[in-house]
Coordinates of C-alpha atoms in Angstrom, one line a residue:
Chain A
M136 CA 9.5 -22.8 -12.3
A137 CA 11.1 -26.1 -11.5
Y138 CA 14.6 -26.0 -10.1
S139 CA 17.2 -28.6 -10.8
E140 CA 18.4 -30.7 -7.8
K141 CA 21.8 -29.0 -8.0
V142 CA 20.3 -25.5 -7.8
L143 CA 18.2 -26.5 -4.8
D144 CA 21.2 -28.1 -3.1
H145 CA 23.3 -24.9 -3.5
Y146 CA 20.4 -22.7 -2.5
N147 CA 19.7 -24.8 0.6
N148 CA 23.4 -25.5 1.5
P149 CA 25.3 -22.6 -0.1
R150 CA 29.1 -23.2 0.0
N151 CA 31.5 -20.6 1.2
V152 CA 29.1 -17.8 2.2
G153 CA 30.8 -15.0 3.9
A154 CA 33.5 -12.3 3.5
L155 CA 37.2 -12.0 3.4
P156 CA 39.1 -8.8 4.4
K157 CA 38.9 -6.7 1.2
D158 CA 41.9 -4.6 2.1
D159 CA 44.2 -7.6 2.4
P160 CA 46.6 -7.7 -0.5
T161 CA 46.2 -11.4 -1.0
V162 CA 42.4 -11.0 -1.4
G163 CA 40.7 -10.1 -4.7
T164 CA 37.1 -8.8 -4.5
G165 CA 34.6 -8.7 -7.4
V166 CA 31.2 -7.1 -7.1
V167 CA 29.0 -7.3 -10.2
G168 CA 25.4 -6.7 -11.1
A169 CA 23.0 -4.0 -9.9
P170 CA 20.2 -4.0 -7.3
E171 CA 17.7 -2.6 -9.9
C172 CA 18.4 -5.6 -12.1
G173 CA 17.6 -7.9 -9.2
D174 CA 21.0 -9.5 -8.8
V175 CA 24.3 -8.4 -7.2
M176 CA 27.1 -10.9 -6.6
K177 CA 30.2 -10.3 -4.5
L178 CA 32.9 -13.0 -4.9
Q179 CA 36.2 -12.9 -3.1
I180 CA 39.4 -15.0 -3.5
R181 CA 42.4 -15.4 -1.3
V182 CA 45.6 -16.2 -3.3
N183 CA 48.6 -17.9 -1.7
A184 CA 52.3 -17.2 -2.5
D185 CA 52.2 -19.9 -5.2
G186 CA 49.4 -18.1 -7.1
V187 CA 46.9 -20.7 -6.0
I188 CA 43.4 -19.7 -4.8
E189 CA 43.3 -21.2 -1.4
D190 CA 40.0 -19.8 -0.3
A191 CA 36.9 -18.1 -1.8
R192 CA 33.7 -16.5 -0.4
F193 CA 30.6 -15.1 -1.8
K194 CA 27.5 -13.1 -1.0
T195 CA 24.6 -12.8 -3.5
F196 CA 21.4 -10.8 -3.7
G197 CA 19.5 -12.6 -6.4
C198 CA 17.3 -15.5 -7.3
G199 CA 18.0 -19.1 -6.4
S200 CA 19.9 -19.7 -9.7
A201 CA 22.1 -16.6 -9.0
I202 CA 22.9 -17.9 -5.5
A203 CA 23.6 -21.4 -6.9
S204 CA 25.8 -20.0 -9.7
S205 CA 28.0 -18.0 -7.3
S206 CA 28.1 -20.8 -4.7
L207 CA 29.3 -23.1 -7.5
A208 CA 31.9 -20.5 -8.7
T209 CA 33.5 -20.4 -5.2
E210 CA 33.8 -24.2 -5.2
W211 CA 35.3 -24.3 -8.6
V212 CA 37.9 -21.5 -8.1
K213 CA 39.3 -23.0 -5.0
G214 CA 42.6 -24.9 -5.6
K215 CA 43.0 -23.4 -9.1
T216 CA 45.7 -20.9 -10.0
V217 CA 44.7 -17.4 -11.0
D218 CA 45.2 -18.3 -14.6
E219 CA 43.2 -21.5 -14.4
A220 CA 40.4 -19.7 -12.7
A221 CA 40.2 -17.3 -15.6
T222 CA 39.2 -20.1 -17.9
I223 CA 35.9 -20.9 -16.1
R224 CA 33.1 -20.2 -18.5
N225 CA 29.5 -19.4 -17.8
T226 CA 28.5 -22.3 -20.1
D227 CA 30.2 -24.7 -17.7
I228 CA 28.0 -23.3 -14.9
V229 CA 24.9 -23.6 -17.1
Q230 CA 25.7 -27.2 -17.8
E231 CA 26.5 -28.2 -14.2
L232 CA 23.4 -26.6 -12.7
N233 CA 21.0 -27.4 -15.6
L234 CA 20.0 -23.7 -15.8
P235 CA 17.1 -23.0 -18.1
P236 CA 17.6 -20.3 -20.8
I237 CA 15.9 -17.6 -18.8
K238 CA 18.5 -18.1 -16.0
I239 CA 21.6 -18.0 -18.2
H240 CA 22.3 -14.4 -17.2
C241 CA 22.9 -15.8 -13.6
S242 CA 25.9 -17.8 -14.9
V243 CA 27.2 -14.9 -16.9
L244 CA 27.1 -12.8 -13.8
A245 CA 29.1 -15.5 -11.9
E246 CA 31.7 -15.6 -14.6
D247 CA 31.9 -11.8 -14.4
A248 CA 32.3 -12.0 -10.7
I249 CA 35.2 -14.4 -11.0
R250 CA 36.9 -12.2 -13.5
A251 CA 36.3 -9.1 -11.4
A252 CA 37.8 -10.7 -8.4
L253 CA 40.9 -11.9 -10.4
A254 CA 41.3 -8.4 -11.9
D255 CA 41.1 -6.8 -8.4
Y256 CA 43.8 -9.3 -7.1
K257 CA 46.1 -8.6 -10.0
R258 CA 45.7 -4.9 -9.7
K259 CA 46.5 -4.9 -6.0
N260 CA 49.6 -7.1 -6.6
A261 CA 50.8 -5.1 -9.6
A262 CA 50.6 -2.0 -7.4
L263 CA 52.5 -3.7 -4.6
Q264 CA 55.3 -4.7 -7.0
G265 CA 55.4 -1.2 -8.4
T266 CA 54.6 -2.3 -12.0
T267 CA 51.8 -1.3 -14.1
P268 CA 49.4 -4.1 -14.9
Chain B
M2 CA 0.6 -26.0 16.3
T3 CA 1.9 -26.7 12.8
P4 CA -0.8 -26.4 10.2
N5 CA -1.1 -28.8 7.3
L6 CA 1.5 -28.0 4.6
P7 CA 1.8 -26.7 2.0
I8 CA -0.2 -23.5 2.9
Y9 CA -2.1 -21.7 0.1
M10 CA -1.9 -17.9 0.5
D11 CA -2.1 -16.8 -3.1
N12 CA -5.9 -16.1 -3.2
H13 CA -5.5 -13.2 -5.7
A14 CA -4.3 -15.8 -8.3
T15 CA -7.2 -18.1 -7.7
T16 CA -9.2 -19.6 -4.9
A17 CA -10.3 -23.1 -3.9
V18 CA -13.8 -24.0 -4.8
D19 CA -16.0 -23.7 -1.7
P20 CA -17.6 -27.1 -1.0
R21 CA -21.0 -25.5 -1.0
V22 CA -20.4 -24.2 -4.5
L23 CA -19.2 -27.6 -5.6
A24 CA -22.3 -29.3 -4.1
A25 CA -24.6 -26.9 -6.0
M26 CA -22.9 -27.5 -9.3
L27 CA -22.4 -31.2 -9.3
P28 CA -26.0 -32.4 -10.2
W29 CA -25.8 -30.3 -13.4
F30 CA -23.1 -32.5 -14.8
T31 CA -24.8 -35.9 -14.5
T32 CA -28.6 -36.2 -13.9
K33 CA -29.5 -32.6 -14.9
F34 CA -27.4 -32.3 -18.0
G35 CA -29.8 -30.6 -20.4
N36 CA -29.0 -27.9 -22.8
A37 CA -30.6 -24.6 -21.5
A38 CA -31.6 -23.8 -25.0
S39 CA -33.7 -27.0 -25.4
R40 CA -37.1 -25.6 -24.5
T41 CA -39.0 -28.6 -25.9
H42 CA -38.3 -31.0 -23.0
S43 CA -37.9 -31.0 -19.3
F44 CA -34.2 -31.6 -19.3
G45 CA -33.7 -28.3 -21.2
R46 CA -36.3 -26.4 -19.1
E47 CA -34.8 -27.3 -15.8
A48 CA -31.4 -26.2 -17.1
E49 CA -32.9 -23.0 -18.2
E50 CA -34.4 -22.4 -14.8
A51 CA -31.0 -23.1 -13.2
V52 CA -29.4 -20.5 -15.5
D53 CA -32.1 -18.0 -14.7
K54 CA -31.5 -18.4 -11.0
A55 CA -27.7 -18.0 -11.5
R56 CA -28.3 -14.9 -13.5
D57 CA -30.5 -13.5 -10.7
Q58 CA -27.8 -14.3 -8.1
V59 CA -25.1 -12.5 -10.1
A60 CA -27.4 -9.5 -10.8
R61 CA -28.2 -9.2 -7.1
A62 CA -24.5 -9.5 -6.1
L63 CA -23.7 -6.6 -8.3
G64 CA -26.7 -4.5 -7.4
A65 CA -28.1 -4.7 -11.0
S66 CA -31.7 -3.7 -11.5
S67 CA -32.4 -6.6 -13.9
A68 CA -31.0 -10.1 -14.5
K69 CA -31.2 -9.3 -18.2
E70 CA -28.2 -7.1 -17.7
I71 CA -25.9 -10.2 -17.0
V72 CA -24.1 -11.8 -19.9
F73 CA -22.3 -15.1 -19.0
T74 CA -18.7 -15.5 -20.3
S75 CA -15.7 -17.8 -19.8
G76 CA -14.2 -15.5 -17.2
A77 CA -13.0 -11.9 -16.5
T78 CA -10.5 -11.8 -19.4
E79 CA -13.3 -12.5 -21.9
S80 CA -15.6 -10.1 -20.1
N81 CA -12.9 -7.4 -20.2
N82 CA -12.4 -8.0 -23.9
L83 CA -16.1 -8.0 -24.7
G84 CA -16.9 -4.9 -22.6
I85 CA -14.1 -2.7 -23.8
K86 CA -13.8 -3.8 -27.4
G87 CA -17.5 -4.4 -27.8
A88 CA -18.4 -0.9 -26.5
A89 CA -15.6 0.8 -28.5
H90 CA -16.6 -0.8 -31.7
M91 CA -20.3 0.2 -31.2
L92 CA -19.4 3.8 -30.4
R93 CA -16.8 4.3 -33.1
E94 CA -18.9 6.9 -34.8
Q95 CA -19.2 9.0 -31.7
G96 CA -15.6 9.0 -30.7
D97 CA -12.3 7.3 -30.7
H98 CA -10.8 8.0 -27.2
I99 CA -10.5 5.8 -24.2
V100 CA -9.2 6.6 -20.7
T101 CA -7.8 3.9 -18.4
I102 CA -5.0 3.6 -15.8
C103 CA -1.6 2.0 -16.1
T104 CA -2.1 -0.4 -13.2
E105 CA -5.1 -2.2 -14.9
H106 CA -4.9 -6.0 -15.4
K107 CA -3.3 -7.1 -18.7
A108 CA -6.7 -8.1 -20.0
V109 CA -7.8 -4.5 -19.9
L110 CA -4.4 -3.0 -21.0
D111 CA -4.1 -5.4 -23.9
S112 CA -7.7 -4.9 -25.0
C113 CA -7.0 -1.2 -25.1
M114 CA -3.8 -1.7 -27.0
A115 CA -5.6 -3.8 -29.5
L116 CA -8.0 -0.9 -30.0
E117 CA -5.1 1.4 -30.5
R118 CA -3.9 -0.8 -33.4
E119 CA -7.4 -0.3 -34.9
G120 CA -6.9 3.5 -34.7
F121 CA -8.5 4.3 -31.3
R122 CA -6.5 6.6 -29.0
V123 CA -6.0 5.5 -25.4
T124 CA -4.8 7.5 -22.4
F125 CA -3.1 5.4 -19.8
L126 CA -3.2 7.6 -16.7
P127 CA -0.6 7.3 -13.9
V128 CA -1.6 6.5 -10.3
D129 CA -0.3 8.1 -7.2
N130 CA 2.3 6.5 -5.0
Q131 CA -0.3 4.5 -3.2
G132 CA -1.9 3.1 -6.4
L133 CA -4.9 5.4 -6.6
V134 CA -6.4 7.5 -9.3
S135 CA -9.0 10.3 -8.7
A136 CA -12.1 11.2 -10.5
A137 CA -10.7 14.7 -11.1
Q138 CA -7.6 13.2 -12.7
I139 CA -9.7 11.2 -15.0
E140 CA -12.0 14.1 -15.8
A141 CA -9.0 16.2 -16.8
A142 CA -8.1 13.5 -19.4
L143 CA -11.5 13.5 -21.1
T144 CA -11.9 15.0 -24.5
E145 CA -14.9 15.5 -26.8
Q146 CA -13.9 12.3 -28.4
T147 CA -13.8 10.2 -25.2
I148 CA -16.3 7.3 -25.3
L149 CA -15.2 5.0 -22.5
V150 CA -13.4 5.1 -19.1
A151 CA -12.0 1.8 -17.8
V152 CA -10.9 1.7 -14.1
M153 CA -10.6 -1.5 -12.1
A154 CA -12.4 -1.9 -8.7
V155 CA -9.4 -3.6 -6.9
N156 CA -5.9 -4.1 -8.1
N157 CA -4.7 -7.7 -8.3
E158 CA -1.2 -7.0 -7.0
I159 CA -1.6 -4.4 -4.3
G160 CA -5.3 -4.8 -3.5
V161 CA -6.1 -1.0 -3.5
V162 CA -9.7 0.0 -4.0
Q163 CA -10.3 2.8 -6.5
P164 CA -13.0 5.5 -5.8
L165 CA -15.6 4.0 -8.1
E166 CA -18.5 6.0 -7.0
Q167 CA -16.9 9.3 -7.7
I168 CA -15.5 8.1 -11.0
G169 CA -18.8 6.7 -12.1
A170 CA -20.7 9.8 -11.1
M171 CA -18.3 12.0 -13.0
C172 CA -18.5 9.7 -16.1
H173 CA -22.3 9.8 -16.1
A174 CA -22.3 13.6 -15.7
R175 CA -20.0 13.8 -18.7
G176 CA -21.9 11.3 -20.8
V177 CA -19.0 8.8 -21.0
L178 CA -19.4 5.0 -20.4
F179 CA -17.8 3.6 -17.3
F180 CA -16.3 0.1 -17.5
C181 CA -15.1 -1.6 -14.3
D182 CA -13.0 -4.8 -14.1
A183 CA -14.2 -6.1 -10.7
A184 CA -12.6 -9.5 -10.8
Q185 CA -10.7 -8.8 -7.6
G186 CA -13.5 -6.7 -6.1
L187 CA -16.6 -8.9 -6.0
G188 CA -17.1 -10.2 -2.5
K189 CA -14.1 -8.3 -1.2
V190 CA -15.5 -4.7 -1.3
P191 CA -19.1 -3.4 -1.6
L192 CA -20.1 -3.2 -5.3
D193 CA -23.2 -1.7 -6.6
V194 CA -23.5 -0.8 -10.3
E195 CA -26.4 1.6 -9.6
A196 CA -24.8 3.5 -6.8
M197 CA -21.4 3.5 -8.5
H198 CA -22.8 4.4 -12.0
I199 CA -21.0 1.5 -13.6
D200 CA -22.2 0.7 -17.1
L201 CA -20.1 -2.4 -17.8
C202 CA -18.6 -4.7 -15.0
A203 CA -16.5 -7.8 -15.4
V204 CA -16.4 -10.5 -12.8
T205 CA -15.2 -14.1 -12.6
A206 CA -16.0 -17.1 -10.4
H207 CA -12.5 -18.4 -9.6
K208 CA -11.6 -15.4 -7.4
I209 CA -14.7 -16.0 -5.2
Y210 CA -14.4 -19.7 -4.5
G211 CA -16.0 -20.8 -7.7
P212 CA -14.6 -22.8 -10.6
K213 CA -12.2 -21.5 -13.3
G214 CA -13.7 -21.0 -16.8
V215 CA -16.8 -18.9 -16.0
G216 CA -17.5 -15.2 -15.5
A217 CA -20.0 -12.6 -16.4
L218 CA -20.2 -9.1 -17.8
Y219 CA -22.8 -6.7 -16.5
V220 CA -24.2 -4.6 -19.3
R221 CA -26.4 -1.7 -18.3
R222 CA -29.8 -1.6 -20.1
K223 CA -31.2 1.7 -18.9
A224 CA -29.9 5.2 -18.5
P225 CA -27.9 4.7 -20.6
R226 CA -28.7 1.6 -22.6
V227 CA -25.3 0.1 -23.5
R228 CA -24.9 -1.6 -26.8
L229 CA -22.0 -3.9 -27.6
E230 CA -20.6 -5.6 -30.7
A231 CA -20.4 -9.3 -30.1
M232 CA -17.0 -11.0 -30.5
I233 CA -18.3 -14.6 -30.6
H234 CA -20.9 -15.4 -33.2
G235 CA -23.2 -18.4 -33.4
G236 CA -26.5 -19.4 -32.1
G237 CA -27.4 -16.1 -30.6
H238 CA -27.1 -17.1 -27.0
E239 CA -26.9 -14.4 -24.3
R240 CA -29.0 -12.0 -26.4
G241 CA -26.6 -12.4 -29.2
L242 CA -23.7 -11.0 -27.2
R243 CA -22.0 -14.3 -26.5
S244 CA -23.0 -17.3 -28.6
G245 CA -22.2 -20.8 -27.4
T246 CA -24.1 -23.4 -25.4
L247 CA -24.3 -22.3 -21.8
A248 CA -22.1 -24.2 -19.3
V249 CA -24.9 -24.8 -16.9
P250 CA -22.9 -26.4 -14.0
L251 CA -20.4 -23.5 -14.2
L252 CA -23.1 -20.8 -14.3
V253 CA -24.8 -22.5 -11.3
A254 CA -21.5 -22.4 -9.5
L255 CA -20.9 -18.7 -10.4
G256 CA -24.3 -17.8 -9.1
E257 CA -23.9 -19.7 -5.9
A258 CA -20.3 -18.3 -5.3
A259 CA -21.4 -14.7 -6.0
E260 CA -24.4 -15.0 -3.6
L261 CA -22.2 -16.5 -0.8
A262 CA -19.4 -14.0 -1.4
V263 CA -21.7 -11.0 -0.9
A264 CA -23.8 -12.5 1.9
E265 CA -20.7 -13.4 3.9
M266 CA -18.6 -10.4 3.0
P267 CA -19.1 -8.5 6.3
A268 CA -18.1 -11.3 8.6
E269 CA -15.4 -12.6 6.2
S270 CA -13.8 -9.2 5.7
A271 CA -13.5 -8.7 9.4
R272 CA -11.9 -12.2 10.0
I273 CA -9.6 -12.0 7.0
G274 CA -8.7 -8.4 7.8
A275 CA -7.6 -9.4 11.3
L276 CA -5.5 -12.2 9.8
R277 CA -3.8 -9.7 7.5
E278 CA -3.1 -7.3 10.4
R279 CA -1.6 -10.2 12.3
L280 CA 0.6 -11.2 9.4
H281 CA 1.8 -7.6 8.7
G282 CA 2.3 -6.9 12.4
G283 CA 4.2 -10.1 13.0
L284 CA 6.5 -9.5 10.1
T285 CA 7.3 -5.9 10.9
A286 CA 7.8 -6.6 14.6
Q287 CA 10.6 -9.1 13.8
L288 CA 12.1 -7.7 10.6
E289 CA 13.3 -4.2 9.8
H290 CA 13.2 -2.6 6.3
V291 CA 9.9 -4.1 5.4
Y292 CA 7.9 -1.7 3.2
L293 CA 4.1 -1.9 2.5
N294 CA 3.2 -1.4 -1.2
G295 CA -0.1 0.3 -1.9
H296 CA -2.5 2.3 0.2
P297 CA -2.4 1.3 3.9
T298 CA -6.2 1.2 4.4
L299 CA -8.0 1.6 1.1
R300 CA -7.2 -2.0 0.2
T301 CA -9.0 -5.4 0.3
P302 CA -8.8 -7.2 3.7
G303 CA -6.9 -10.2 2.3
N304 CA -4.1 -8.3 0.5
L305 CA -0.6 -7.7 1.9
N306 CA 2.1 -6.7 -0.5
C307 CA 5.4 -5.9 1.1
S308 CA 9.0 -5.4 -0.1
F309 CA 11.6 -7.1 2.0
A310 CA 14.6 -4.9 1.2
Y311 CA 17.9 -6.6 0.2
V312 CA 16.3 -10.0 -0.3
E313 CA 15.3 -10.9 -3.9
G314 CA 11.7 -12.1 -4.1
E315 CA 12.2 -15.3 -6.0
S316 CA 14.9 -16.5 -3.6
L317 CA 12.5 -15.7 -0.8
L318 CA 9.8 -17.8 -2.4
M319 CA 12.2 -20.7 -2.8
G320 CA 12.9 -20.5 0.9
I321 CA 9.3 -20.5 2.0
H322 CA 8.4 -23.2 -0.5
D323 CA 5.7 -24.6 1.8
V324 CA 3.8 -21.4 1.7
A325 CA 2.3 -20.5 -1.7
V326 CA 2.6 -16.7 -2.3
S327 CA 3.8 -14.7 -5.3
S328 CA 6.4 -12.1 -6.0
G329 CA 6.7 -8.9 -8.1
S330 CA 10.3 -9.9 -8.8
A331 CA 11.3 -10.0 -12.4
C332 CA 12.7 -13.5 -11.8
T333 CA 9.2 -14.9 -11.4
S334 CA 8.0 -13.5 -14.7
A335 CA 9.0 -14.5 -18.2
S336 CA 9.9 -10.9 -19.1
L337 CA 12.7 -10.3 -16.6
E338 CA 10.9 -7.0 -15.8
P339 CA 9.8 -6.4 -12.3
S340 CA 6.1 -5.6 -11.6
Y341 CA 4.7 -2.8 -13.8
V342 CA 2.2 -2.1 -11.0
L343 CA 4.8 -1.4 -8.4
K344 CA 6.8 0.6 -11.0
A345 CA 3.6 2.7 -11.6
L346 CA 3.6 3.5 -7.9
G347 CA 7.1 4.8 -8.1
V348 CA 8.6 1.8 -6.2
D349 CA 12.2 1.5 -7.1
D350 CA 13.1 -1.5 -9.3
E351 CA 15.4 -2.7 -6.5
L352 CA 12.5 -2.8 -4.1
A353 CA 10.1 -4.2 -6.6
H354 CA 12.4 -7.2 -6.9
T355 CA 12.0 -7.8 -3.2
S356 CA 8.2 -7.7 -3.1
I357 CA 6.0 -10.5 -2.0
R358 CA 2.2 -10.6 -2.4
F359 CA 0.3 -12.5 0.3
G360 CA -3.3 -13.2 -0.6
I361 CA -5.3 -14.3 2.5
G362 CA -8.6 -16.0 1.8
R363 CA -11.6 -17.8 3.2
F364 CA -9.8 -21.0 4.2
N365 CA -6.7 -19.5 5.8
T366 CA -6.3 -19.9 9.6
E367 CA -4.5 -18.1 12.4
A368 CA -2.2 -21.1 12.7
E369 CA -1.2 -20.7 9.0
I370 CA -0.5 -17.0 9.5
D371 CA 1.7 -17.7 12.5
Y372 CA 3.6 -20.4 10.6
T373 CA 4.0 -18.1 7.6
I374 CA 5.4 -15.3 9.8
G375 CA 8.0 -17.7 11.3
R376 CA 9.1 -19.0 7.9
V377 CA 9.4 -15.6 6.3
V378 CA 11.3 -14.2 9.2
E379 CA 13.7 -17.2 9.2
V380 CA 14.3 -17.1 5.4
V381 CA 14.6 -13.3 5.2
N382 CA 17.3 -13.3 8.0
R383 CA 19.1 -16.2 6.3
L384 CA 19.1 -14.5 2.9
R385 CA 20.1 -11.1 4.3
D386 CA 23.1 -12.8 6.0
M387 CA 24.2 -13.8 2.5
S388 CA 23.2 -10.5 0.7
P389 CA 26.0 -8.2 -0.3
L390 CA 23.5 -5.3 -0.2
W391 CA 22.6 -6.0 3.4
E392 CA 26.3 -6.1 4.3
M393 CA 26.9 -2.8 2.6
V394 CA 23.9 -1.2 4.4
Q395 CA 25.2 -2.6 7.8
E396 CA 28.6 -1.0 6.9
G397 CA 26.8 2.3 6.4
I398 CA 27.2 2.4 2.6
D399 CA 24.5 4.3 0.7
L400 CA 23.5 1.9 -2.0
K401 CA 22.5 4.8 -4.2
S402 CA 26.1 6.1 -4.2
V403 CA 27.5 2.9 -5.5
Q404 CA 28.6 2.6 -9.1
W405 CA 26.9 -0.6 -10.2
T406 CA 28.0 -2.5 -13.2
G407 CA 24.6 -3.8 -14.4
H408 CA 24.5 -6.5 -17.0

């Protein structure tokens, strides 16, 4: 299958690969997918006191399009507030990376990973403040 | 020394045409272009002689007792269809049951499924965890209604070699026809339709350094005489079994390729087998969690199918883009299902997604093997560094204990 230039660029030069300390209360971690389905994404965000995502990291087991989708997701969430990040849609990722129909599930997984990381961050902070989310 | 790039190491998919084969076929396009059925002039007669020679070459390569037992086709898919459906239709009055194995090529599985839709019953036997089936297992599946057993010589993904001689002997003792798809077997492992009691045998040129678009079906004429119903009707070519003007240049090429493949098999197998061991040894020496798929020794010399745990196959192919290999990963197929062959061996889906098939062939060199080892090791390490599964395994987490979300 032919890959778009952008997918190849993210695959060859993935942005923000790595890990943040998952027990840190300012860090939200989302792990989505399953090994038997052929893709697992881990996306992490670090949120500052103003509610802005100041850093993001990912690790992905999956095809080139899955790696590119998660790499792009980390780029996009950086600098956004938690609420802004929640508005990123998989269709935006499909468009940006020119993903073919058979690879749309990669973008869905990246959106799920963002949401899972945001939810984890909110859960931790709600717990810290003693309120129920 | 860096070899010329890109490197072709997908010789189960297809092979380059050997220059000797090309040289043999070329005259039959231009100066010697006659129709082999035109017996009234020299153009036709020389074409007919060329076809006769090719038929002899294929018959000898398969150990057939007569060249009359060879029917030329467009390739192994057509041969599989003609052999299985043609025999089943002819034997319909005697029985309606066929036995095959679930790791057969799609051309066999789909032909069997087409027969199921016509009312035949088909048993798709499982294989063991190394990809093999036994004659006893097949015999246990036979019924009074069984008319045909279809078992491949060599699997196209994992290269394992089935015990054809035992299966064939059992079939003949039980009076059941034995069909064998030998597309991946000819020139790779010894084949002898007499010794192996094969009644119908499908082969193709493009897996043995011949051109695409030509193959043959061996059809036994004696003990027993196998009768087939034709699928393509017309001028009655190939004893009425496959009408259509013979593609003389392609048949000449198939004959030449088959003769070379069998004549050179001993030396070629030794050389290619050594390259395969060098590749396997080089990879496992530098990488951990590399698992061989299929039987370790009962496989063709050129086949290496490995799972590189925690690295998805398609992403690995992307990384080693200057080495042409293939993967059992779902992401390389249209279906999003991982390899049904690996599944049949009991390989977990998660490992099937990480599998790579290397197909070493006649034109691969030691320098290419060494380059491939280097590239695969580099890319696997890079992708494991960015794999969340690898990270978990390094942290001592048992992946089976994780509650995955799926999608």
